[in-house]
Short mmCIF file of C-alpha atoms in Angstrom, two decimals:
data_model
loop_
_atom_site.label_atom_id
_atom_site.label_comp_id
_atom_site.label_asym_id
_atom_site.label_seq_id
_atom_site.Cartn_x
_atom_site.Cartn_y
_atom_site.Cartn_z
CA MET A 1 210.71 -4.21 -42.29
CA GLU A 2 209.76 -7.80 -42.88
CA THR A 3 210.53 -10.30 -40.17
CA THR A 4 211.60 -13.73 -41.31
CA LYS A 5 210.75 -16.59 -39.03
CA GLN A 6 213.00 -19.60 -39.28
CA SER A 7 211.25 -22.88 -38.62
CA LYS A 8 212.92 -25.14 -36.06
CA LYS A 9 213.47 -28.76 -36.99
CA LEU A 10 212.05 -31.26 -34.50
CA VAL A 11 214.63 -33.91 -33.68
CA ILE A 12 213.44 -37.16 -32.08
CA ARG A 13 216.22 -38.69 -30.08
CA LYS A 14 216.38 -42.38 -29.29
CA PHE A 15 215.29 -43.16 -25.74
CA LYS A 16 218.28 -43.96 -23.56
CA HIS A 17 218.01 -47.31 -21.90
CA ALA A 18 219.95 -48.29 -18.86
CA ASP A 19 223.35 -49.85 -19.29
CA THR A 20 223.01 -53.13 -21.19
CA GLY A 21 226.46 -54.28 -20.28
CA LEU A 22 225.21 -55.78 -17.03
CA ASN A 23 226.90 -59.07 -16.17
CA PHE A 24 224.36 -61.88 -16.57
CA ASP A 25 225.44 -63.95 -13.55
CA LYS A 26 225.41 -60.93 -11.28
CA GLY A 27 222.07 -59.73 -12.62
CA TRP A 28 220.41 -63.13 -12.39
CA LYS A 29 221.71 -63.65 -8.86
CA THR A 30 219.99 -60.44 -7.79
CA LEU A 31 216.76 -61.48 -9.52
CA GLU A 32 216.85 -65.00 -8.08
CA GLU A 33 217.45 -63.78 -4.52
CA SER A 34 214.58 -61.32 -4.84
CA VAL A 35 212.17 -63.95 -6.21
CA LEU A 36 213.04 -66.33 -3.37
CA LYS A 37 212.43 -63.58 -0.81
CA ILE A 38 209.05 -62.86 -2.40
CA GLN A 39 208.17 -66.56 -2.21
CA GLN A 40 209.20 -66.61 1.44
CA GLN A 41 207.07 -63.52 2.13
CA GLN A 42 210.13 -61.43 2.94
CA ARG A 43 211.04 -57.95 1.76
CA ALA A 44 213.50 -57.86 -1.13
CA GLU A 45 216.59 -55.72 -0.66
CA VAL A 46 216.27 -54.32 -4.20
CA THR A 47 213.36 -52.12 -5.31
CA CYS A 48 210.89 -53.29 -7.93
CA GLU A 49 212.05 -50.50 -10.25
CA GLU A 50 215.64 -51.71 -10.03
CA LEU A 51 214.61 -55.31 -10.60
CA TYR A 52 212.50 -54.29 -13.60
CA SER A 53 215.51 -52.44 -15.01
CA ILE A 54 217.75 -55.50 -14.56
CA VAL A 55 215.24 -57.69 -16.42
CA GLU A 56 214.96 -55.15 -19.24
CA ASN A 57 218.73 -54.82 -19.59
CA LEU A 58 219.29 -58.58 -19.66
CA CYS A 59 216.53 -59.06 -22.21
CA ARG A 60 218.05 -56.38 -24.43
CA SER A 61 221.35 -58.25 -24.12
CA ASN A 62 219.75 -61.36 -25.66
CA TYR A 63 219.33 -63.26 -22.39
CA SER A 64 215.54 -63.51 -22.63
CA GLY A 65 215.48 -67.26 -23.24
CA GLU A 66 217.85 -68.02 -20.39
CA ILE A 67 215.91 -65.83 -17.97
CA TYR A 68 212.62 -67.41 -19.01
CA CYS A 69 213.87 -70.98 -18.42
CA ARG A 70 215.36 -70.16 -15.04
CA LEU A 71 212.26 -68.29 -13.95
CA GLN A 72 210.09 -71.28 -14.86
CA ILE A 73 212.16 -73.43 -12.50
CA LEU A 74 211.69 -70.93 -9.66
CA ILE A 75 207.95 -70.76 -10.28
CA ARG A 76 207.62 -74.55 -10.32
CA HIS A 77 209.45 -74.68 -7.00
CA MET A 78 207.24 -72.16 -5.27
CA PRO A 79 206.31 -73.53 -1.82
CA LEU A 80 202.68 -74.10 -2.79
CA PHE A 81 202.46 -77.12 -0.51
CA LYS A 82 203.56 -74.98 2.40
CA TYR A 83 200.88 -72.40 1.61
CA PHE A 84 198.30 -75.19 1.46
CA LEU A 85 199.48 -76.70 4.74
CA GLU A 86 199.44 -73.32 6.46
CA SER A 87 195.84 -72.85 5.31
CA LEU A 88 194.90 -76.35 6.47
CA ASN A 89 196.54 -75.76 9.83
CA ALA A 90 194.67 -72.48 10.25
CA LEU A 91 191.43 -74.28 9.37
CA TRP A 92 192.19 -77.03 11.91
CA GLU A 93 192.97 -74.56 14.69
CA ARG A 94 189.83 -72.57 13.96
CA PHE A 95 187.76 -75.77 13.84
CA CYS A 96 189.12 -76.93 17.22
CA GLN A 97 188.41 -73.54 18.75
CA GLN A 98 184.84 -73.54 17.47
CA LEU A 99 184.30 -77.17 18.48
CA GLY A 100 185.57 -76.39 21.97
CA MET A 101 183.10 -73.53 22.33
CA ILE A 102 180.21 -75.71 21.13
CA ARG A 103 181.20 -78.49 23.52
CA SER A 104 181.33 -76.09 26.46
CA ILE A 105 177.76 -74.96 25.69
CA PHE A 106 176.47 -78.53 25.51
CA LEU A 107 178.70 -79.86 28.28
CA PHE A 108 175.79 -81.00 30.47
CA LEU A 109 174.27 -82.90 27.56
CA ASP A 110 177.65 -84.38 26.73
CA ARG A 111 178.07 -85.72 30.25
CA THR A 112 174.55 -87.01 30.89
CA TYR A 113 173.15 -88.24 27.59
CA ARG A 114 176.04 -90.59 26.83
CA THR A 115 175.60 -92.35 30.18
CA GLN A 116 172.11 -93.31 29.04
CA ASN A 117 173.04 -94.14 25.44
CA ALA A 118 176.09 -96.36 25.05
CA ALA A 119 176.16 -95.90 21.27
CA ALA A 120 176.47 -92.11 21.53
CA ILE A 121 179.93 -90.58 21.12
CA SER A 122 181.17 -87.40 22.75
CA ILE A 123 180.64 -84.04 21.08
CA TRP A 124 184.41 -83.64 20.71
CA ASP A 125 184.83 -87.06 19.09
CA SER A 126 181.89 -86.33 16.83
CA GLY A 127 183.61 -83.17 15.64
CA LEU A 128 186.90 -84.99 15.07
CA GLU A 129 185.08 -87.62 13.05
CA ALA A 130 183.62 -84.89 10.84
CA PHE A 131 187.03 -83.35 10.20
CA ARG A 132 188.53 -86.79 9.62
CA SER A 133 185.92 -87.50 6.95
CA PHE A 134 186.69 -84.14 5.37
CA LEU A 135 190.31 -85.23 4.87
CA VAL A 136 189.88 -88.91 4.08
CA ASP A 137 186.85 -88.75 1.80
CA ASN A 138 188.44 -86.10 -0.41
CA THR A 139 191.18 -88.05 -2.20
CA GLN A 140 192.83 -84.95 -3.63
CA THR A 141 192.96 -83.18 -0.27
CA LYS A 142 194.28 -86.30 1.46
CA HIS A 143 196.99 -86.82 -1.15
CA ARG A 144 197.96 -83.15 -1.16
CA THR A 145 198.23 -83.07 2.63
CA VAL A 146 200.47 -86.13 2.92
CA LYS A 147 202.62 -85.09 -0.01
CA GLY A 148 202.91 -81.60 1.40
CA LEU A 149 204.11 -82.92 4.75
CA LEU A 150 206.69 -85.15 3.06
CA ASN A 151 207.92 -82.29 0.87
CA LEU A 152 208.25 -80.03 3.89
CA ILE A 153 210.27 -82.64 5.78
CA GLU A 154 212.51 -83.27 2.76
CA SER A 155 213.09 -79.52 2.40
CA GLU A 156 214.02 -79.38 6.06
CA ARG A 157 216.48 -82.26 5.62
CA ILE A 158 218.29 -80.60 2.72
CA GLY A 159 218.36 -77.25 4.50
CA VAL A 160 215.86 -75.34 2.36
CA GLN A 161 213.09 -74.97 4.95
CA GLN A 162 214.31 -74.49 8.51
CA LYS A 163 211.33 -72.58 9.90
CA SER A 164 208.57 -75.14 9.35
CA ARG A 165 208.95 -77.34 12.41
CA GLN A 166 206.12 -75.75 14.33
CA LEU A 167 203.81 -76.17 11.34
CA LEU A 168 204.84 -79.82 10.98
CA LYS A 169 204.33 -80.41 14.69
CA SER A 170 200.84 -78.92 14.64
CA LEU A 171 199.70 -80.87 11.57
CA LEU A 172 201.14 -84.17 12.76
CA ARG A 173 199.39 -83.66 16.10
CA MET A 174 196.25 -83.19 14.03
CA PHE A 175 196.92 -86.52 12.29
CA MET A 176 197.37 -88.20 15.68
CA SER A 177 194.14 -86.70 17.02
CA LEU A 178 192.27 -87.89 13.93
CA GLN A 179 193.91 -91.34 14.18
CA LEU A 180 195.37 -90.95 10.70
CA TYR A 181 199.05 -90.87 11.66
CA ASP A 182 199.84 -94.59 11.41
CA ASN A 183 197.94 -95.51 8.26
CA LEU A 184 198.04 -92.27 6.31
CA PHE A 185 201.38 -90.68 7.20
CA GLU A 186 203.93 -92.96 8.85
CA CYS A 187 204.12 -95.58 6.11
CA GLU A 188 204.65 -93.00 3.36
CA PHE A 189 207.10 -91.09 5.53
CA LEU A 190 209.31 -94.14 6.09
CA LYS A 191 209.24 -94.98 2.37
CA ALA A 192 210.27 -91.44 1.44
CA THR A 193 213.02 -91.48 4.07
CA GLN A 194 214.41 -94.76 2.77
CA LYS A 195 214.41 -93.53 -0.83
CA MET A 196 216.12 -90.25 0.04
CA TYR A 197 218.77 -91.78 2.31
CA GLU A 198 219.57 -94.66 -0.04
CA ASP A 199 220.34 -92.16 -2.79
CA GLU A 200 222.25 -89.87 -0.45
CA ALA A 201 224.34 -92.68 1.07
CA ARG A 202 225.31 -93.96 -2.37
CA ILE A 203 226.58 -90.52 -3.38
CA LYS A 204 228.23 -89.58 -0.09
CA SER A 205 230.00 -92.93 0.29
CA GLN A 206 231.71 -92.33 -3.04
CA GLU A 207 232.57 -88.65 -2.79
CA LEU A 208 233.46 -88.23 0.90
CA GLU A 209 236.62 -89.24 2.72
CA ILE A 210 235.83 -91.90 5.34
CA GLY A 211 236.08 -89.53 8.31
CA ASN A 212 233.77 -87.00 6.67
CA TYR A 213 231.34 -89.77 5.74
CA LEU A 214 231.18 -90.97 9.35
CA ARG A 215 230.54 -87.43 10.56
CA HIS A 216 227.82 -86.98 7.94
CA VAL A 217 226.11 -90.17 9.10
CA SER A 218 226.35 -89.13 12.74
CA LYS A 219 224.82 -85.76 11.86
CA ARG A 220 221.93 -87.42 10.02
CA ILE A 221 221.20 -89.72 12.97
CA GLN A 222 221.24 -86.78 15.36
CA GLU A 223 218.87 -84.84 13.10
CA GLU A 224 216.41 -87.73 12.99
CA GLU A 225 216.53 -88.09 16.77
CA GLU A 226 215.75 -84.38 17.10
CA ARG A 227 212.93 -84.79 14.58
CA ILE A 228 211.46 -87.58 16.70
CA ASP A 229 211.65 -85.47 19.84
CA PHE A 230 210.06 -82.43 18.23
CA TYR A 231 207.18 -83.52 16.02
CA LEU A 232 207.05 -87.25 15.25
CA GLU A 233 205.10 -89.86 17.20
CA PHE A 234 207.36 -91.74 19.62
CA THR A 235 206.29 -95.06 18.07
CA THR A 236 208.01 -93.95 14.85
CA ALA A 237 211.40 -93.67 16.56
CA LYS A 238 212.52 -97.29 16.31
CA LYS A 239 211.40 -97.63 12.69
CA LEU A 240 212.95 -94.35 11.56
CA ILE A 241 216.31 -95.00 13.23
CA ALA A 242 216.33 -98.52 11.76
CA VAL A 243 215.85 -97.09 8.25
CA THR A 244 218.58 -94.50 8.81
CA ASP A 245 221.04 -97.06 10.21
CA THR A 246 220.36 -99.47 7.36
CA CYS A 247 220.78 -96.89 4.60
CA PHE A 248 223.95 -95.28 5.94
CA ILE A 249 225.67 -98.03 7.96
CA ALA A 250 224.39 -101.58 7.45
CA ASP A 251 224.51 -101.30 3.65
CA TYR A 252 228.07 -99.93 3.81
CA VAL A 253 229.73 -101.92 6.61
CA GLU A 254 232.32 -103.41 4.27
CA MET A 255 233.17 -100.01 2.79
CA ILE A 256 233.41 -98.33 6.20
CA ILE A 257 235.72 -101.02 7.59
CA SER A 258 237.94 -101.27 4.50
CA LYS A 259 238.44 -97.51 4.39
CA GLY A 260 238.61 -97.34 8.17
CA THR A 261 242.02 -99.04 8.38
CA VAL A 262 243.60 -95.73 7.41
CA LEU A 263 242.17 -94.30 10.62
CA ILE A 264 244.21 -96.86 12.59
CA SER A 265 247.46 -96.17 10.77
CA GLU A 266 246.98 -92.41 11.14
CA LYS A 267 245.81 -92.77 14.77
CA ARG A 268 242.72 -90.65 14.21
CA MET A 269 241.24 -91.42 17.59
CA GLU A 270 238.08 -89.32 17.30
CA ASP A 271 237.16 -90.85 13.94
CA LEU A 272 237.92 -94.36 15.22
CA SER A 273 235.61 -93.82 18.19
CA LEU A 274 232.90 -92.57 15.87
CA MET A 275 233.34 -95.55 13.54
CA TYR A 276 233.10 -97.99 16.46
CA ASN A 277 229.97 -96.29 17.83
CA LEU A 278 228.24 -96.25 14.45
CA LEU A 279 229.09 -99.87 13.67
CA SER A 280 227.83 -100.91 17.11
CA ARG A 281 224.35 -99.94 15.90
CA VAL A 282 224.37 -102.76 13.32
CA LYS A 283 224.22 -106.46 14.12
CA ASN A 284 227.55 -108.30 13.70
CA ALA A 285 229.29 -105.16 12.39
CA LEU A 286 231.66 -105.03 15.39
CA LEU A 287 232.60 -108.65 14.73
CA SER A 288 233.58 -107.69 11.19
CA LEU A 289 235.55 -104.73 12.54
CA LYS A 290 237.39 -107.02 14.96
CA THR A 291 238.33 -109.35 12.12
CA ALA A 292 239.63 -106.44 10.05
CA PHE A 293 241.49 -105.06 13.08
CA SER A 294 243.24 -108.41 13.57
CA ALA A 295 244.10 -108.67 9.87
CA TYR A 296 245.57 -105.16 9.95
CA ILE A 297 247.81 -106.02 12.92
CA LYS A 298 248.99 -109.24 11.26
CA LYS A 299 249.81 -107.47 8.01
CA ILE A 300 251.71 -104.57 9.58
CA GLY A 301 253.41 -106.73 12.20
CA ARG A 302 254.55 -109.38 9.75
CA ALA A 303 256.04 -106.74 7.48
CA MET A 304 257.98 -105.33 10.43
CA VAL A 305 259.29 -108.70 11.61
CA MET A 306 260.30 -109.86 8.13
CA ASP A 307 262.20 -106.63 7.41
CA VAL A 308 265.81 -107.60 8.19
CA GLU A 309 267.02 -104.03 7.87
CA ARG A 310 264.72 -103.13 10.74
CA ASP A 311 266.33 -105.47 13.27
CA LYS A 312 268.07 -102.66 15.14
CA THR A 313 264.82 -100.87 15.93
CA LEU A 314 262.39 -103.80 15.74
CA VAL A 315 261.92 -104.25 19.47
CA GLN A 316 261.19 -100.59 20.12
CA ASP A 317 258.96 -100.45 17.04
CA LEU A 318 256.95 -103.43 18.28
CA MET A 319 256.53 -101.87 21.71
CA ASP A 320 255.41 -98.58 20.16
CA MET A 321 253.00 -100.43 17.91
CA LYS A 322 251.47 -102.33 20.80
CA SER A 323 251.16 -99.19 22.92
CA GLY A 324 249.32 -97.47 20.10
CA LEU A 325 246.99 -100.42 19.58
CA ASP A 326 246.32 -100.69 23.31
CA GLU A 327 245.35 -97.03 23.38
CA ILE A 328 243.00 -97.50 20.43
CA ILE A 329 241.30 -100.44 22.15
CA SER A 330 240.92 -98.68 25.49
CA THR A 331 239.96 -95.26 24.12
CA CYS A 332 238.16 -95.89 20.83
CA PHE A 333 236.90 -99.46 21.19
CA LYS A 334 235.70 -98.98 24.79
CA GLY A 335 238.16 -101.53 26.17
CA ASN A 336 236.35 -104.36 24.39
CA GLU A 337 238.03 -107.56 25.61
CA LYS A 338 237.36 -109.32 22.32
CA TYR A 339 239.53 -106.75 20.56
CA THR A 340 242.24 -107.19 23.19
CA GLN A 341 242.23 -110.94 22.53
CA ALA A 342 242.29 -110.33 18.78
CA GLU A 343 245.37 -108.15 19.26
CA LYS A 344 247.12 -110.89 21.28
CA ASP A 345 246.30 -113.54 18.69
CA ALA A 346 247.57 -111.30 15.90
CA PHE A 347 250.87 -110.73 17.73
CA ASP A 348 251.22 -114.49 18.28
CA TYR A 349 250.83 -114.97 14.55
CA PHE A 350 253.24 -112.42 13.12
CA ILE A 351 256.02 -112.66 15.73
CA ASN A 352 256.42 -116.37 15.04
CA THR A 353 256.62 -115.90 11.27
CA ARG A 354 260.37 -115.46 11.75
CA PRO A 355 261.29 -118.10 14.35
CA ASN A 356 263.75 -117.24 17.13
CA LYS A 357 265.08 -113.99 15.66
CA PRO A 358 262.56 -111.60 17.28
CA ALA A 359 263.00 -113.41 20.60
CA GLU A 360 266.75 -113.05 20.31
CA LEU A 361 266.42 -109.33 19.61
CA ILE A 362 264.09 -108.87 22.55
CA ALA A 363 266.46 -110.71 24.88
CA LYS A 364 269.36 -108.52 23.75
CA PHE A 365 267.23 -105.42 24.17
CA MET A 366 266.31 -106.41 27.74
CA ASP A 367 269.91 -107.21 28.58
CA SER A 368 271.00 -103.84 27.23
CA LYS A 369 268.41 -102.02 29.30
CA LEU A 370 269.38 -103.91 32.45
CA ARG A 371 273.05 -103.14 31.92
CA THR A 372 272.54 -99.41 31.40
CA GLY A 373 270.04 -99.32 34.28
CA ASN A 374 269.23 -95.85 35.52
CA LYS A 375 271.69 -94.15 33.21
CA GLU A 376 269.19 -93.81 30.36
CA CYS A 377 265.89 -93.78 32.26
CA SER A 378 264.38 -93.71 35.71
CA GLU A 379 263.61 -96.85 37.68
CA GLU A 380 259.89 -96.51 36.98
CA GLU A 381 260.50 -96.09 33.24
CA LEU A 382 262.79 -99.12 33.27
CA ASP A 383 260.10 -101.21 34.97
CA THR A 384 257.60 -100.12 32.34
CA VAL A 385 259.94 -101.11 29.51
CA MET A 386 260.61 -104.49 31.12
CA ASP A 387 256.89 -105.15 31.50
CA LYS A 388 256.34 -104.41 27.81
CA GLU A 389 259.18 -106.72 26.85
CA LYS A 390 257.82 -109.51 29.01
CA THR A 391 254.49 -109.08 27.25
CA CYS A 392 256.19 -109.42 23.88
CA LEU A 393 258.01 -112.57 25.01
CA LYS A 394 254.71 -114.22 25.91
CA HIS A 395 253.77 -114.25 22.24
CA PHE A 396 256.50 -116.73 21.30
CA THR A 397 255.66 -120.38 20.85
CA ARG A 398 259.39 -121.26 20.96
CA ARG A 399 261.82 -120.34 23.69
CA ILE A 400 265.33 -119.20 23.03
#
């Protein structure tokens, strides 16, 4: 019996790729977070196999060009300067350690020979001079070091690098030891600070509500003060704060004051205190604020006095207004007597814009209070009301 063998057909099936319907934004976010962690020498939460699969899926979904462009941006923003500075710092620390050991060996020579040779410098200073020449004579290294420090500080200011303060402190101490801080670093640092804060102030002054702008400025000043305490030379303090004050306050005094009147009308005491404190840092800014404060009182007060329909409540409204202004002066403006006088002068102005009538209303109000006596309020409350009314009467240039 003959056996018939049937040949089997070989079927090649298409290789199944992972799901290509992956959302691009979600996929790229995962890739971006992983790349940033790699750059920061941290462990990514997603495995390399999973990341590879995401890249493959997105490429098969025609996102290759978009991924390429975004990846180029990430690569260009790799913290190469930080890597360089970390290497330089390690070199500096190793150099100081070695120099210290050498000096300890030749300590007797260091102490005796220099007493006999005035031109000789100490072993330690000789070593520092060698390292100083290494930095200064190599233009590329010098430029890269300064630029790296400035980039690191800028990254810290915008919140990208928050763990570099110790590195900055160590390298800036190196600059101080090598007597390079003033000429090589400080000047460039102040220029970079001015450029950054001028741009930032221009944007923030336009997009932020006045209270938020004041808080942003206060936060920046506090950050710079902390920066001074932690790693900058104390001689930089006055210059740095002057740059910060100029960029955020002095250049925007008019804007701050013009927008600040809303803080008075809304009785935002905390923001008013902050505005006063910030303006006190700039020459003549408090004088401008006092002028604006007086103009505000005149404008509001005159509108109240000239409003005939308000006659029934005018006296009480004026007392409430003055109480509120007194509180602002004592609480927010630190009891500044010049502001108290400005308030008095403003009341003198607007109360007399409608001769006799306000005085007549005040007299009637006082008479009414005296007639009702203790029926509506206690004796102490009545005395308080009478004192306020007497104060209002003092503002009149004509007597009824």
